[in-house]
Amino acid sequence: MTALLGIDYGGTHTKLLLAGADGDPAATRRRTVPSASAAGLDGLAREVEAFLGGSSVAAFGVTVPGTLDVESGVVGHSANLPWLDGLAPATLLGERIGAPGVAVQDGVAAAIAEARSGAGRGHDDIFVVALGTGIAGAHVVRGEVRRGAHGGAGEVGHTDVGGDLPCSCGQRGCLETLIGGAQLGRRWRERLGSEGGDAASAVDVVRAARGGDAAAIAVLDDATSALARALLTISALIDPALFVIGGGLARSPEWTVDPAVAKARSGATFHRLPDVVPAGLGVWAGAQGAALSAADLVLTG
Amino acid sequence: MTALLGIDYGGTHTKLLLAGADGDPAATRRRTVPSASAAGLDGLAREVEAFLGGSSVAAFGVTVPGTLDVESGVVGHSANLPWLDGLAPATLLGERIGAPGVAVQDGVAAAIAEARSGAGRGHDDIFVVALGTGIAGAHVVRGEVRRGAHGGAGEVGHTDVGGDLPCSCGQRGCLETLIGGAQLGRRWRERLGSEGGDAASAVDVVRAARGGDAAAIAVLDDATSALARALLTISALIDPALFVIGGGLARSPEWTVDPAVAKARSGATFHRLPDVVPAGLGVWAGAQGAALSAADLVLTG
């Protein structure tokens, strides 16, 4: 029995994926459950047991939406699944599943999957950017994420792009203050002069821009200029061979990724700005990356 | 005969160094010659032959102050030694010296030496910053420089630090516009309102700051704030285990490196800002790195 289990443990939905020994996404079985029914590791274990229906797996990977100590597998802080704080989910789940497991940060898992099975397939040196509520990144070389000396590398959302807006991380001027989904809606409402009232989402901003709303267009223009500066900084410091850009905002590329790439190309001087391609795996990237991490666990013992 | 030759081919002086088989700087023989007498590769070859005095070497490394195609060893552009443009100096010198050779960018050579034999010795994951006329950088992992997909990585001088000043590279807001030695003097004179007249050097600015000159102190304050932002961006994207900072400006650390590091520490939020140590090898780092690159050439065939 060499099946591998990938668990993408998210804030609203949890995705379960059963794959072949090499983590190949073809011929996999998949299930999405509301995270409410997988609340707490006990709830998650019950959902996994129901999904597996008594069959065994060689190993599993589980994503964590938060900070993680890579050596110990202990979660530092998860804003969306706060009951994980201080726990080692792979160890605890492993006792229930009866197989070895590994915990992986959600962005890292998605980047591994995009690099090995998605848009980066066939390329050795890829920088993956996920434009979501926050902005995540990962440099993947020959299928392995470069995590840095303390597991903190790839935080493209907190590179300096020259603004003065306060970021949730405590700094000012981070990329995330201008293009993070959480901030786009806020910037738009501020421009409209309506600071109170309902929060606007990034989807609302893009829809308004499509309708010709000048404030939305201006906010997105600032956002894509900031992303362009971040892509140039990554090229200058890391010089990857390919950018893969995904996440919710990348689904409207004509308002987000395309203008950012055009601005980066026109702003490049000495840089070797590489090709930029859209992510290919969509919402299952995290679960596939978890299954691929399980495959690594089996291979490395 | 296993001696290794390191040649640091600079704009004003050229340094020659003969080292043992492992590139160990101990028990080496050294000579500095004015680059005027080593002008052209023929002039350099004559100086090398005089230095060697008939003894042979197993291999040599030669630094290039400019851009270099790593695969072919051909110089793209060298502002300081323009006769190198389009030539492969290691190939041409090798015919005269009678040994295999390798060309290395000067900043890369110095970083290799600092990482393996200098301040980074004993550390696996180091980011080296050289604060000179320009600002160079290199990420060195287990003694190897991460050059990036197109040999362009490590260009910390051209990361965005949020200003709007024009950089020699064509961008605006690069780190080099605020702390590069060439720019510091210009910024100081602009603040003093004397845009014409003699150019001021970084040394002049530091001397004036020591004497209490408010304009010089303000220019250096901007410079160290910019360096702090760049150190935080490197930590966010690459997360090295150690920073090694050298170059001419680092020789007055109380006005340059020390305040920058203090600002970076107080500005750090999620970052794991590592220790910062001064470079240890001084002006011979480039020649030592060239000799170490020659050792690599022998080892890898």
Coordinates of C-alpha atoms in Angstrom, one line a residue:
Chain A
M1 CA 0.0 0.0 0.0
T2 CA 1.7 3.1 -1.2
A3 CA -1.1 5.7 -1.3
L4 CA -0.3 9.2 -0.1
L5 CA -2.6 11.5 1.7
G6 CA -2.6 15.3 1.3
I7 CA -4.6 17.4 3.7
D8 CA -5.0 21.1 3.0
Y9 CA -6.3 22.4 6.4
G10 CA -7.8 25.8 5.6
G11 CA -9.7 28.4 7.5
T12 CA -13.0 27.8 5.7
H13 CA -12.6 24.6 3.8
T14 CA -10.4 21.5 4.2
K15 CA -9.4 19.5 1.2
L16 CA -8.4 15.9 1.3
L17 CA -6.6 14.2 -1.6
L18 CA -5.4 10.6 -2.0
A19 CA -2.7 10.1 -4.5
G20 CA -0.4 7.5 -5.9
A21 CA 3.1 6.8 -4.6
D22 CA 4.8 9.6 -6.5
G23 CA 2.2 12.1 -5.5
D24 CA 1.0 12.2 -9.1
P25 CA -2.3 14.2 -9.1
A26 CA -3.7 12.0 -11.8
A27 CA -6.1 9.2 -10.7
T28 CA -6.5 10.8 -7.3
R29 CA -9.6 10.8 -5.0
R30 CA -10.6 14.1 -3.6
R31 CA -13.1 15.5 -1.0
T32 CA -13.8 19.0 0.3
V33 CA -15.3 19.4 3.8
P34 CA -16.3 22.6 5.6
S35 CA -13.6 23.3 8.2
A36 CA -16.4 23.7 10.8
S37 CA -16.8 19.9 10.7
A38 CA -13.0 19.5 10.9
A39 CA -12.6 21.9 13.8
G40 CA -9.9 20.8 16.3
L41 CA -7.5 18.0 15.4
D42 CA -10.0 15.5 16.6
G43 CA -12.6 16.8 14.2
L44 CA -10.0 16.7 11.4
A45 CA -9.0 13.1 12.3
R46 CA -12.6 12.0 12.1
E47 CA -13.0 13.5 8.6
V48 CA -9.8 11.9 7.5
E49 CA -10.9 8.5 8.8
A50 CA -14.3 8.8 7.0
F51 CA -12.5 9.8 3.8
L52 CA -10.0 6.9 4.0
G53 CA -12.8 4.4 4.8
G54 CA -10.4 1.9 6.5
S55 CA -7.7 1.9 3.7
S56 CA -4.2 2.7 4.9
V57 CA -1.7 5.2 3.5
A58 CA 2.1 5.2 3.4
A59 CA 2.4 8.8 4.7
F60 CA 0.5 12.1 4.8
G61 CA 1.2 15.8 4.6
V62 CA -0.9 18.4 6.3
T63 CA -0.8 22.1 5.6
V64 CA -0.8 24.8 8.3
P65 CA -2.2 28.3 7.6
G66 CA 0.3 30.0 9.9
T67 CA 3.8 30.0 11.2
L68 CA 5.5 26.6 11.7
D69 CA 8.8 25.4 13.2
V70 CA 10.1 23.2 10.5
E71 CA 12.3 21.1 12.7
S72 CA 9.8 20.2 15.4
G73 CA 6.6 20.5 13.3
V74 CA 5.1 22.7 16.0
V75 CA 2.7 25.5 14.9
G76 CA 3.7 29.0 16.2
H77 CA 0.6 31.0 15.4
S78 CA -2.4 30.4 13.1
A79 CA -4.8 33.3 12.9
N80 CA -7.4 31.1 11.1
L81 CA -7.1 27.8 13.0
P82 CA -6.1 29.1 16.5
W83 CA -6.5 25.7 18.1
L84 CA -3.3 24.6 16.3
D85 CA -1.1 27.1 18.2
G86 CA 1.6 25.2 20.1
L87 CA 0.6 21.8 18.7
A88 CA 2.4 19.4 16.3
P89 CA -0.5 18.5 14.0
A90 CA 1.4 15.8 12.0
T91 CA 2.4 14.0 15.2
L92 CA -1.0 14.1 16.7
L93 CA -2.8 13.1 13.4
G94 CA -0.2 10.4 12.8
E95 CA -1.4 8.6 15.9
R96 CA -4.9 8.5 14.5
I97 CA -4.1 7.7 10.9
G98 CA -1.4 5.2 11.7
A99 CA 1.1 6.6 9.3
P100 CA 4.0 9.1 9.4
G101 CA 3.2 12.6 8.6
V102 CA 4.7 16.0 7.9
A103 CA 3.3 19.5 8.5
V104 CA 4.0 22.2 5.8
Q105 CA 3.1 25.8 5.6
D106 CA 0.2 26.3 3.2
G107 CA 2.1 28.6 0.9
V108 CA 5.1 26.3 0.8
A109 CA 2.9 23.3 -0.1
A110 CA 1.2 25.2 -2.9
A111 CA 4.6 26.4 -4.2
I112 CA 6.0 22.8 -4.2
A113 CA 3.0 21.6 -6.1
E114 CA 3.2 24.4 -8.7
A115 CA 6.9 23.9 -9.2
R116 CA 6.8 20.1 -9.5
S117 CA 3.4 19.4 -11.1
G118 CA 2.0 22.8 -12.1
A119 CA 3.1 25.8 -14.1
G120 CA 6.7 25.4 -13.1
R121 CA 7.0 21.8 -14.3
G122 CA 10.2 21.3 -16.3
H123 CA 11.9 24.4 -14.8
D124 CA 14.6 24.2 -12.2
D125 CA 14.5 27.6 -10.6
I126 CA 11.1 29.2 -9.9
F127 CA 9.8 32.0 -7.7
V128 CA 6.1 31.4 -6.9
V129 CA 4.0 34.4 -5.8
A130 CA 0.5 33.9 -4.4
L131 CA -1.7 37.1 -4.5
G132 CA -4.3 36.4 -1.8
T133 CA -5.6 38.1 1.3
G134 CA -1.9 38.3 2.1
I135 CA 1.0 37.9 -0.4
A136 CA 3.0 34.7 0.0
G137 CA 6.1 33.7 -1.9
A138 CA 8.5 30.8 -2.2
H139 CA 11.7 30.2 -4.2
V140 CA 11.7 26.6 -5.4
V141 CA 14.9 25.2 -6.8
R142 CA 14.9 21.7 -8.3
G143 CA 11.6 21.1 -6.5
E144 CA 12.8 22.1 -3.1
V145 CA 11.7 25.3 -1.4
R146 CA 14.5 27.5 -0.1
R147 CA 13.2 28.2 3.4
G148 CA 16.2 30.2 4.6
A149 CA 18.3 29.8 7.8
H150 CA 15.3 30.2 10.1
G151 CA 12.5 29.0 7.8
G152 CA 11.5 32.6 7.1
A153 CA 12.5 33.1 3.4
G154 CA 10.1 34.1 0.6
E155 CA 8.1 36.7 2.4
V156 CA 7.6 38.8 -0.6
G157 CA 4.6 40.4 0.9
H158 CA 6.8 42.2 3.3
T159 CA 9.5 43.6 1.0
D160 CA 9.7 47.3 0.9
V161 CA 8.0 48.9 -2.1
G162 CA 8.4 52.5 -1.0
G163 CA 5.1 53.4 0.5
D164 CA 4.3 54.6 4.0
L165 CA 1.1 52.7 4.7
P166 CA 1.2 50.6 7.9
C167 CA 1.3 46.9 7.4
S168 CA -0.3 44.2 9.6
C169 CA 3.3 43.0 10.3
G170 CA 4.2 46.2 12.0
Q171 CA 6.3 47.7 9.3
R172 CA 5.4 50.4 6.8
G173 CA 5.6 50.3 3.1
C174 CA 5.3 46.5 2.6
L175 CA 4.0 45.2 -0.7
E176 CA 1.0 43.7 1.1
T177 CA -0.2 47.2 2.1
L178 CA -0.9 48.0 -1.6
I179 CA -1.9 44.7 -3.2
G180 CA -3.0 42.4 -0.4
G181 CA -6.7 41.5 -0.9
A182 CA -7.4 42.7 2.6
Q183 CA -5.9 46.1 1.8
L184 CA -7.2 46.7 -1.7
G185 CA -10.8 47.0 -0.5
R186 CA -9.8 49.4 2.3
R187 CA -7.8 51.6 0.0
W188 CA -10.7 51.8 -2.5
R189 CA -13.2 52.8 0.2
E190 CA -10.8 55.4 1.6
R191 CA -10.5 56.9 -1.9
L192 CA -14.3 57.0 -2.2
G193 CA -14.4 58.7 1.2
S194 CA -16.4 55.9 2.9
E195 CA -14.2 54.6 5.7
G196 CA -17.1 53.0 7.6
G197 CA -19.7 50.7 6.3
D198 CA -19.3 47.3 4.8
A199 CA -15.8 46.1 4.0
A200 CA -15.1 45.8 0.3
S201 CA -13.2 42.8 -1.1
A202 CA -10.6 42.6 -3.8
V203 CA -13.3 41.1 -6.1
D204 CA -15.4 44.2 -5.5
V205 CA -12.5 46.5 -6.5
V206 CA -11.8 44.6 -9.7
R207 CA -15.5 44.6 -10.6
A208 CA -15.7 48.3 -10.0
A209 CA -12.6 48.9 -12.1
R210 CA -14.2 46.9 -15.0
G211 CA -17.2 49.2 -14.7
G212 CA -15.0 52.3 -15.1
D213 CA -14.8 53.4 -11.4
A214 CA -11.9 55.8 -11.4
A215 CA -11.1 55.2 -7.7
A216 CA -10.9 51.4 -8.2
I217 CA -8.7 51.9 -11.3
A218 CA -6.3 54.2 -9.3
V219 CA -6.1 51.7 -6.4
L220 CA -5.3 48.9 -8.8
D221 CA -2.7 51.1 -10.6
D222 CA -0.9 51.6 -7.3
A223 CA -1.2 47.9 -6.5
T224 CA 0.4 46.8 -9.8
S225 CA 3.1 49.4 -9.6
A226 CA 4.0 48.0 -6.2
L227 CA 4.0 44.4 -7.5
A228 CA 6.2 45.5 -10.3
R229 CA 8.8 46.9 -7.9
A230 CA 8.7 43.7 -5.8
L231 CA 9.3 41.6 -9.0
L232 CA 12.3 43.7 -9.8
T233 CA 13.7 43.4 -6.3
I234 CA 13.3 39.6 -6.4
S235 CA 15.1 39.6 -9.8
A236 CA 17.9 41.8 -8.4
L237 CA 18.4 39.7 -5.3
I238 CA 17.5 36.2 -6.3
D239 CA 17.4 36.1 -10.1
P240 CA 15.0 33.2 -10.7
A241 CA 14.5 31.6 -14.1
L242 CA 10.7 31.8 -14.0
F243 CA 7.9 33.6 -12.0
V244 CA 4.7 31.7 -11.3
I245 CA 1.9 33.9 -10.1
G246 CA -1.3 32.6 -8.6
G247 CA -3.9 33.3 -5.9
G248 CA -7.3 34.9 -6.0
L249 CA -6.2 38.2 -7.5
A250 CA -4.4 36.5 -10.4
R251 CA -7.8 35.3 -11.6
S252 CA -8.3 38.8 -13.1
P253 CA -4.9 39.1 -14.7
E254 CA -5.8 42.0 -16.9
W255 CA -6.2 44.2 -13.8
T256 CA -3.5 42.7 -11.7
V257 CA -0.7 40.5 -13.0
D258 CA -0.6 41.7 -16.6
P259 CA -0.1 45.4 -15.8
A260 CA 2.4 44.6 -13.1
V261 CA 4.5 42.5 -15.4
A262 CA 4.3 45.2 -18.1
K263 CA 5.5 47.8 -15.6
A264 CA 8.3 45.6 -14.4
R265 CA 9.5 45.0 -17.9
S266 CA 9.5 48.7 -18.7
G267 CA 11.2 49.5 -15.4
A268 CA 13.9 46.8 -15.7
T269 CA 17.4 48.1 -16.4
F270 CA 20.3 45.6 -15.7
H271 CA 17.7 42.9 -14.5
R272 CA 17.2 39.7 -16.3
L273 CA 13.4 39.6 -15.7
P274 CA 12.3 36.1 -16.6
D275 CA 9.1 34.8 -18.0
V276 CA 6.0 35.2 -15.8
V277 CA 3.3 32.4 -16.1
P278 CA 0.0 31.9 -14.2
A279 CA -0.2 29.2 -11.6
G280 CA -1.8 26.1 -13.0
L281 CA -3.3 24.0 -10.2
G282 CA -5.9 26.3 -8.7
V283 CA -7.4 25.6 -5.3
W284 CA -6.0 22.1 -5.1
A285 CA -2.4 23.2 -5.1
G286 CA -2.1 23.1 -1.3
A287 CA -3.4 19.5 -1.0
Q288 CA -1.2 18.3 -3.9
G289 CA 1.8 19.9 -2.2
A290 CA 0.9 18.2 1.0
A291 CA 0.8 14.8 -0.8
L292 CA 4.1 15.6 -2.5
S293 CA 5.6 16.4 0.9
A294 CA 4.4 13.0 2.1
A295 CA 6.2 11.4 -0.9
D296 CA 9.4 13.2 0.2
L297 CA 8.9 11.8 3.7
V298 CA 8.7 8.2 2.4
L299 CA 11.7 8.7 0.1
T300 CA 13.9 10.2 2.8
G301 CA 12.8 7.8 5.5
Chain B
M1 CA 53.4 21.5 -7.8
T2 CA 50.1 22.5 -6.4
A3 CA 50.4 26.2 -5.8
L4 CA 47.4 28.4 -6.7
L5 CA 47.5 31.9 -8.1
G6 CA 44.9 34.5 -7.2
I7 CA 44.8 37.7 -9.4
D8 CA 42.6 40.6 -8.2
Y9 CA 42.6 42.8 -11.4
G10 CA 41.4 46.1 -10.1
G11 CA 40.9 49.6 -11.6
T12 CA 43.8 51.2 -9.8
H13 CA 45.9 48.3 -8.3
T14 CA 46.3 44.7 -9.2
K15 CA 47.0 42.2 -6.4
L16 CA 48.8 38.9 -7.0
L17 CA 48.7 36.1 -4.4
L18 CA 50.3 32.7 -4.4
A19 CA 48.7 30.2 -2.0
G20 CA 48.9 26.5 -1.0
A21 CA 46.8 23.8 -2.6
D22 CA 43.7 24.5 -0.5
G23 CA 43.8 28.2 -1.1
D24 CA 44.8 28.7 2.5
P25 CA 45.9 32.3 2.9
A26 CA 48.5 31.4 5.5
A27 CA 52.1 31.2 4.1
T28 CA 51.2 33.0 0.9
R29 CA 53.3 35.3 -1.2
R30 CA 51.8 38.6 -2.2
R31 CA 52.5 41.5 -4.5
T32 CA 50.6 44.7 -5.4
V33 CA 51.3 46.4 -8.7
P34 CA 49.8 49.6 -10.2
S35 CA 47.3 48.6 -12.8
A36 CA 48.9 51.0 -15.2
S37 CA 51.8 48.5 -15.5
A38 CA 49.3 45.7 -15.9
A39 CA 47.3 47.5 -18.6
G40 CA 45.9 45.1 -21.2
L41 CA 46.0 41.4 -20.8
D42 CA 49.5 41.4 -22.2
G43 CA 50.7 43.8 -19.5
L44 CA 49.0 41.7 -16.8
A45 CA 50.6 38.5 -18.1
R46 CA 54.0 40.1 -17.9
E47 CA 53.4 41.2 -14.3
V48 CA 52.2 37.6 -13.5
E49 CA 55.3 36.1 -15.1
A50 CA 57.6 38.4 -13.1
F51 CA 55.7 37.5 -9.9
L52 CA 55.9 33.8 -10.5
G53 CA 59.6 33.9 -11.5
G54 CA 59.4 30.7 -13.5
S55 CA 57.6 28.6 -11.0
S56 CA 54.4 26.9 -12.1
V57 CA 50.9 26.9 -10.7
A58 CA 48.2 24.2 -10.7
A59 CA 45.5 26.8 -11.6
F60 CA 44.7 30.5 -11.3
G61 CA 41.7 32.7 -10.7
V62 CA 41.3 36.3 -12.0
T63 CA 38.8 38.8 -10.8
V64 CA 36.8 41.0 -13.2
P65 CA 35.5 44.4 -12.1
G66 CA 32.4 44.2 -14.3
T67 CA 29.8 41.9 -15.8
L68 CA 30.8 38.4 -16.7
D69 CA 29.1 35.5 -18.5
V70 CA 29.8 32.7 -16.0
E71 CA 29.5 29.9 -18.6
S72 CA 31.8 31.3 -21.2
G73 CA 34.0 33.4 -19.0
V74 CA 33.6 36.4 -21.4
V75 CA 33.4 39.9 -19.9
G76 CA 30.3 41.8 -20.8
H77 CA 31.3 45.3 -19.7
S78 CA 34.0 46.6 -17.4
A79 CA 33.8 50.4 -16.7
N80 CA 37.2 50.4 -15.0
L81 CA 39.2 48.0 -17.3
P82 CA 37.4 48.6 -20.6
W83 CA 39.9 46.6 -22.7
L84 CA 38.4 43.5 -21.1
D85 CA 35.0 43.9 -22.8
G86 CA 34.2 40.9 -25.0
L87 CA 37.4 39.0 -24.0
A88 CA 37.7 35.8 -22.0
P89 CA 40.6 36.8 -19.7
A90 CA 41.1 33.4 -18.0
T91 CA 41.5 31.7 -21.4
L92 CA 43.9 34.3 -22.8
L93 CA 46.0 34.4 -19.6
G94 CA 46.0 30.6 -19.3
E95 CA 47.9 30.4 -22.6
R96 CA 50.7 32.6 -21.1
I97 CA 50.7 31.1 -17.6
G98 CA 50.4 27.5 -18.8
A99 CA 47.7 26.6 -16.4
P100 CA 43.9 26.4 -16.3
G101 CA 42.2 29.5 -15.0
V102 CA 38.8 30.9 -14.1
A103 CA 37.4 34.4 -14.2
V104 CA 35.2 35.6 -11.2
Q105 CA 33.4 38.8 -10.7
D106 CA 35.3 40.8 -8.1
G107 CA 32.4 41.0 -5.6
V108 CA 31.8 37.3 -5.9
A109 CA 35.5 36.5 -5.3
A110 CA 35.6 38.7 -2.2
A111 CA 32.3 37.1 -0.9
I112 CA 33.7 33.6 -1.4
A113 CA 36.8 34.5 0.5
E114 CA 34.9 36.2 3.4
A115 CA 32.6 33.2 3.6
R116 CA 35.2 30.5 3.6
S117 CA 38.3 32.1 5.2
G118 CA 37.1 35.4 6.7
A119 CA 34.3 36.6 8.9
G120 CA 31.9 33.9 7.7
R121 CA 34.2 31.0 8.5
G122 CA 32.2 28.3 10.2
H123 CA 28.8 29.6 9.0
D124 CA 26.8 27.8 6.3
D125 CA 24.5 30.6 5.1
I126 CA 25.9 34.1 4.8
F127 CA 24.9 37.3 3.0
V128 CA 27.9 39.4 2.2
V129 CA 27.4 43.2 1.6
A130 CA 30.2 45.4 0.3
L131 CA 29.7 49.1 0.9
G132 CA 31.9 50.7 -1.7
T133 CA 31.5 53.2 -4.5
G134 CA 28.6 50.9 -5.5
I135 CA 27.0 48.4 -3.2
A136 CA 27.6 44.7 -4.0
G137 CA 26.2 41.6 -2.4
A138 CA 26.4 37.9 -2.5
H139 CA 24.5 35.1 -0.8
V140 CA 27.0 32.3 0.0
V141 CA 25.7 28.9 1.1
R142 CA 28.2 26.3 2.1
G143 CA 30.9 28.3 0.5
E144 CA 29.2 28.6 -2.9
V145 CA 27.8 31.8 -4.2
R146 CA 24.1 31.6 -5.3
R147 CA 24.5 33.4 -8.6
G148 CA 20.8 33.0 -9.8
A149 CA 19.5 31.7 -13.0
H150 CA 21.3 34.3 -15.2
G151 CA 24.3 35.1 -12.9
G152 CA 22.5 38.2 -11.7
A153 CA 21.6 37.5 -8.1
G154 CA 22.8 39.5 -5.1
E155 CA 22.4 43.0 -6.5
V156 CA 21.4 44.5 -3.1
G157 CA 22.6 47.9 -4.4
H158 CA 19.5 47.9 -6.7
T159 CA 16.8 46.8 -4.3
D160 CA 14.1 49.4 -3.7
V161 CA 14.4 51.3 -0.5
G162 CA 11.6 53.7 -1.2
G163 CA 13.3 56.9 -2.4
D164 CA 12.9 58.7 -5.7
L165 CA 16.5 59.5 -6.5
P166 CA 17.7 58.4 -9.9
C167 CA 20.3 55.6 -9.9
S168 CA 23.1 54.9 -12.3
C169 CA 21.3 51.7 -13.3
G170 CA 18.4 53.7 -14.7
Q171 CA 15.9 52.9 -11.9
R172 CA 14.8 55.2 -9.1
G173 CA 14.9 54.6 -5.4
C174 CA 17.8 52.0 -5.3
L175 CA 19.8 51.5 -2.2
E176 CA 22.9 52.7 -4.0
T177 CA 21.3 56.2 -4.5
L178 CA 21.5 56.8 -0.7
I179 CA 24.5 54.9 0.6
G180 CA 26.8 54.3 -2.4
G181 CA 30.1 56.1 -1.9
A182 CA 29.7 57.9 -5.2
Q183 CA 26.3 59.3 -4.1
L184 CA 27.0 60.2 -0.5
G185 CA 29.3 63.0 -1.4
R186 CA 26.8 64.3 -4.0
R187 CA 23.9 64.2 -1.5
W188 CA 26.1 66.1 1.1
R189 CA 27.1 68.8 -1.4
E190 CA 23.5 69.2 -2.5
R191 CA 22.4 69.8 1.1
L192 CA 25.1 72.3 1.6
G193 CA 23.8 74.1 -1.6
S194 CA 27.1 73.7 -3.4
E195 CA 26.3 71.6 -6.5
G196 CA 29.4 72.6 -8.4
G197 CA 33.0 72.6 -7.3
D198 CA 35.1 69.6 -6.2
A199 CA 33.4 66.3 -5.7
A200 CA 33.2 65.1 -2.1
S201 CA 34.0 61.5 -1.2
A202 CA 32.3 59.3 1.3
V203 CA 35.4 59.8 3.5
D204 CA 34.8 63.5 3.4
V205 CA 31.2 63.1 4.5
V206 CA 32.2 60.9 7.4
R207 CA 34.9 63.3 8.5
A208 CA 32.5 66.2 8.4
A209 CA 29.9 64.2 10.4
R210 CA 32.6 63.5 13.0
G211 CA 33.2 67.3 13.2
G212 CA 29.5 67.9 13.8
D213 CA 28.4 69.0 10.3
A214 CA 24.6 68.8 10.4
A215 CA 24.2 68.2 6.7
A216 CA 26.7 65.3 6.7
I217 CA 25.0 63.8 9.7
A218 CA 21.6 64.1 8.0
V219 CA 22.9 62.5 4.8
L220 CA 24.4 59.6 6.7
D221 CA 21.2 59.2 8.6
D222 CA 19.3 58.8 5.3
A223 CA 22.0 56.3 4.2
T224 CA 21.8 54.1 7.3
S225 CA 18.0 54.1 7.2
A226 CA 18.1 52.9 3.6
L227 CA 20.7 50.2 4.4
A228 CA 18.4 49.1 7.3
R229 CA 15.5 48.7 4.9
A230 CA 17.6 46.6 2.5
L231 CA 18.8 44.3 5.3
L232 CA 15.1 43.7 6.3
T233 CA 14.2 43.0 2.7
I234 CA 17.0 40.5 2.4
S235 CA 15.9 38.9 5.7
A236 CA 12.3 38.7 4.4
L237 CA 13.2 37.2 1.0
I238 CA 16.3 35.1 1.7
D239 CA 16.6 34.8 5.5
P240 CA 20.4 34.3 5.8
A241 CA 22.0 33.0 9.0
L242 CA 24.7 35.8 9.1
F243 CA 25.4 39.2 7.5
V244 CA 29.0 40.1 6.8
I245 CA 29.4 43.7 5.9
G246 CA 32.6 45.1 4.4
G247 CA 33.9 47.7 2.0
G248 CA 35.3 51.2 2.4
L249 CA 32.3 52.7 4.2
A250 CA 32.3 49.8 6.8
R251 CA 35.7 51.1 8.0
S252 CA 33.7 53.9 9.9
P253 CA 31.1 51.6 11.4
E254 CA 29.9 54.0 14.0
W255 CA 28.6 56.2 11.2
T256 CA 27.5 53.5 8.8
V257 CA 27.0 49.9 9.7
D258 CA 26.2 50.3 13.4
P259 CA 23.3 52.7 13.1
A260 CA 21.9 50.8 10.1
V261 CA 21.9 47.5 12.1
A262 CA 20.3 49.3 15.1
K263 CA 17.6 50.7 12.8
A264 CA 17.0 47.3 11.2
R265 CA 16.7 45.6 14.7
S266 CA 14.2 48.2 15.9
G267 CA 12.3 48.0 12.6
A268 CA 12.2 44.2 12.5
T269 CA 8.7 42.6 13.1
F270 CA 8.3 39.0 12.0
H271 CA 11.9 39.0 10.6
R272 CA 14.7 36.8 12.1
L273 CA 17.4 39.4 11.6
P274 CA 20.7 37.5 12.1
D275 CA 24.0 38.5 13.6
V276 CA 25.9 41.2 11.6
V277 CA 29.7 41.0 11.6
P278 CA 32.4 43.1 9.9
A279 CA 34.3 41.6 7.0
G280 CA 37.7 40.2 8.1
L281 CA 40.0 40.0 5.1
G282 CA 40.3 43.7 4.0
V283 CA 41.7 44.5 0.6
W284 CA 43.1 41.1 -0.1
A285 CA 39.7 39.4 -0.1
G286 CA 39.4 39.5 -3.9
A287 CA 42.7 37.9 -4.5
Q288 CA 42.0 35.2 -1.9
G289 CA 38.7 34.5 -3.5
A290 CA 40.4 34.2 -6.9
A291 CA 42.8 31.7 -5.4
L292 CA 39.9 29.8 -3.8
S293 CA 38.1 29.7 -7.1
A294 CA 41.3 28.3 -8.7
A295 CA 41.2 25.6 -6.0
D296 CA 37.6 24.8 -7.0
L297 CA 38.7 24.5 -10.6
V298 CA 41.4 21.9 -9.6
L299 CA 38.9 19.9 -7.5
T300 CA 36.1 19.8 -10.0
G301 CA 38.5 19.2 -12.9

